Amino acid sequence: MSESETTAEQAAREQELTDRVIASFDHTRNPRLRYLLQTLVRYAHAYVREVRLTEEEWNAWIGFLTDVGRITTDWRQEFVLLSDVLGVSMQTIAVNNEAYNDATEATVLGPFFVNDAPFVELGDDIGGGAPGEPCWVEGSVRDTSGNPIPNARIEVWEADDEGLYDIQHDDGRVYGRAHLFSDVNGEYHFWALSPTPYPIPDDGPVGKLLDAVDRTPYRAPHLHFMVTADGYRTLVTHIFVRGDEHLATDSVFGVRDSLIKEFASHPGGDPTPDGRDLGDATWRDVRFDIVLAPRDFRTA
Ligand code: BEZ
Ligand code: FE
């Protein structure tokens, strides 16, 4: 039975309950908390009523959320993963990173960022010995008027060529991550690895959910950035590889057209931008010009 097929009397009974629950929060001292809870109840009740949720289905949801909680640890945040695959993380990012002129778009942070990644000088290799194809990354950090932003802190992190981040190896290795600073002209460059596709952790309830709905757990290959500079909105983003087959099906909806970049392939022996000798190894290069929004542009 659909919601529209219920009798007027039944609909009134259901609405009366929703109204009563919403009213139970009327005296919440914090107005924002009151608004968050009353709106949550309104949507949750609307969902139950619209889909005519059976008690069996309600139990299945509770069992699923219980499993999400059971697998969650300090290192494994299955609730965030659930938010990611439902697109809730990206929607929250969209709401909180309103487009401002041509400022670079934000995307998900993901679970593999680590504070205090090693410092590297401009031109160094953030790979730190991780296996993978070398990739030269260069670009600039500017404001929305085109002025260079010197000394911006640029955090970068990425998976190795097996699709694993260092912290997934359980042996304390540190590779594929670093921080560096833009120079006086706002320019930066470093060596990294060409990004590879990898699945989000899919051995838990979220993985089962994706399997049940025939969705891939794979993320489109990417290189993570977090860019901070005084007076500017912190940018958390990635760049993606143009032409990659996973772009349209990224499991966490993180891809934005403006973040898809050309990772040009070079045969072994091609001279590298900084004269590094890579022998016969193939390599790539990519340019990513970053534009930061002012921190408080809404109040400016
Ligand atoms: C990642 O990019 O590393 C990631 C993002 C969201 C969920 C899982 C992984
Ligand atoms: Fe990632």
PDB file of C-alpha atoms in Angstrom, residues 135-137 193-195 221-223 239-242 259-265 284-286:
ATOM      1  CA  CYS A 135      54.301  11.583 -11.728  1.00  0.00           C
ATOM      2  CA  TRP A 136      55.488  15.210 -11.828  1.00  0.00           C
ATOM      3  CA  VAL A 137      52.906  17.514 -10.268  1.00  0.00           C
ATOM      4  CA  LEU A 193      52.939   8.571  -8.101  1.00  0.00           C
ATOM      5  CA  SER A 194      50.434   8.286 -10.915  1.00  0.00           C
ATOM      6  CA  PRO A 195      47.117   7.638  -9.124  1.00  0.00           C
ATOM      7  CA  PRO A 221      42.084   7.328  -9.210  1.00  0.00           C
ATOM      8  CA  HIS A 222      43.022  10.571  -7.490  1.00  0.00           C
ATOM      9  CA  LEU A 223      45.643  12.552  -5.631  1.00  0.00           C
ATOM     10  CA  ILE A 239      42.541  15.800  -8.710  1.00  0.00           C
ATOM     11  CA  PHE A 240      41.308  12.991 -10.935  1.00  0.00           C
ATOM     12  CA  VAL A 241      42.745  11.404 -14.081  1.00  0.00           C
ATOM     13  CA  ARG A 242      41.063  12.472 -17.329  1.00  0.00           C
ATOM     14  CA  LEU A 259      38.928  18.495 -10.814  1.00  0.00           C
ATOM     15  CA  ILE A 260      39.567  16.135 -13.750  1.00  0.00           C
ATOM     16  CA  LYS A 261      43.075  16.807 -15.072  1.00  0.00           C
ATOM     17  CA  GLU A 262      45.240  15.602 -17.911  1.00  0.00           C
ATOM     18  CA  PHE A 263      47.920  13.262 -16.567  1.00  0.00           C
ATOM     19  CA  ALA A 264      50.103  13.197 -19.703  1.00  0.00           C
ATOM     20  CA  SER A 265      52.053   9.942 -20.236  1.00  0.00           C
ATOM     21  CA  ARG A 284      53.482  11.284 -16.235  1.00  0.00           C
ATOM     22  CA  ASP A 285      52.946  14.914 -15.525  1.00  0.00           C
ATOM     23  CA  VAL A 286      49.990  17.011 -14.470  1.00  0.00           C
TER      24      VAL A 286
END
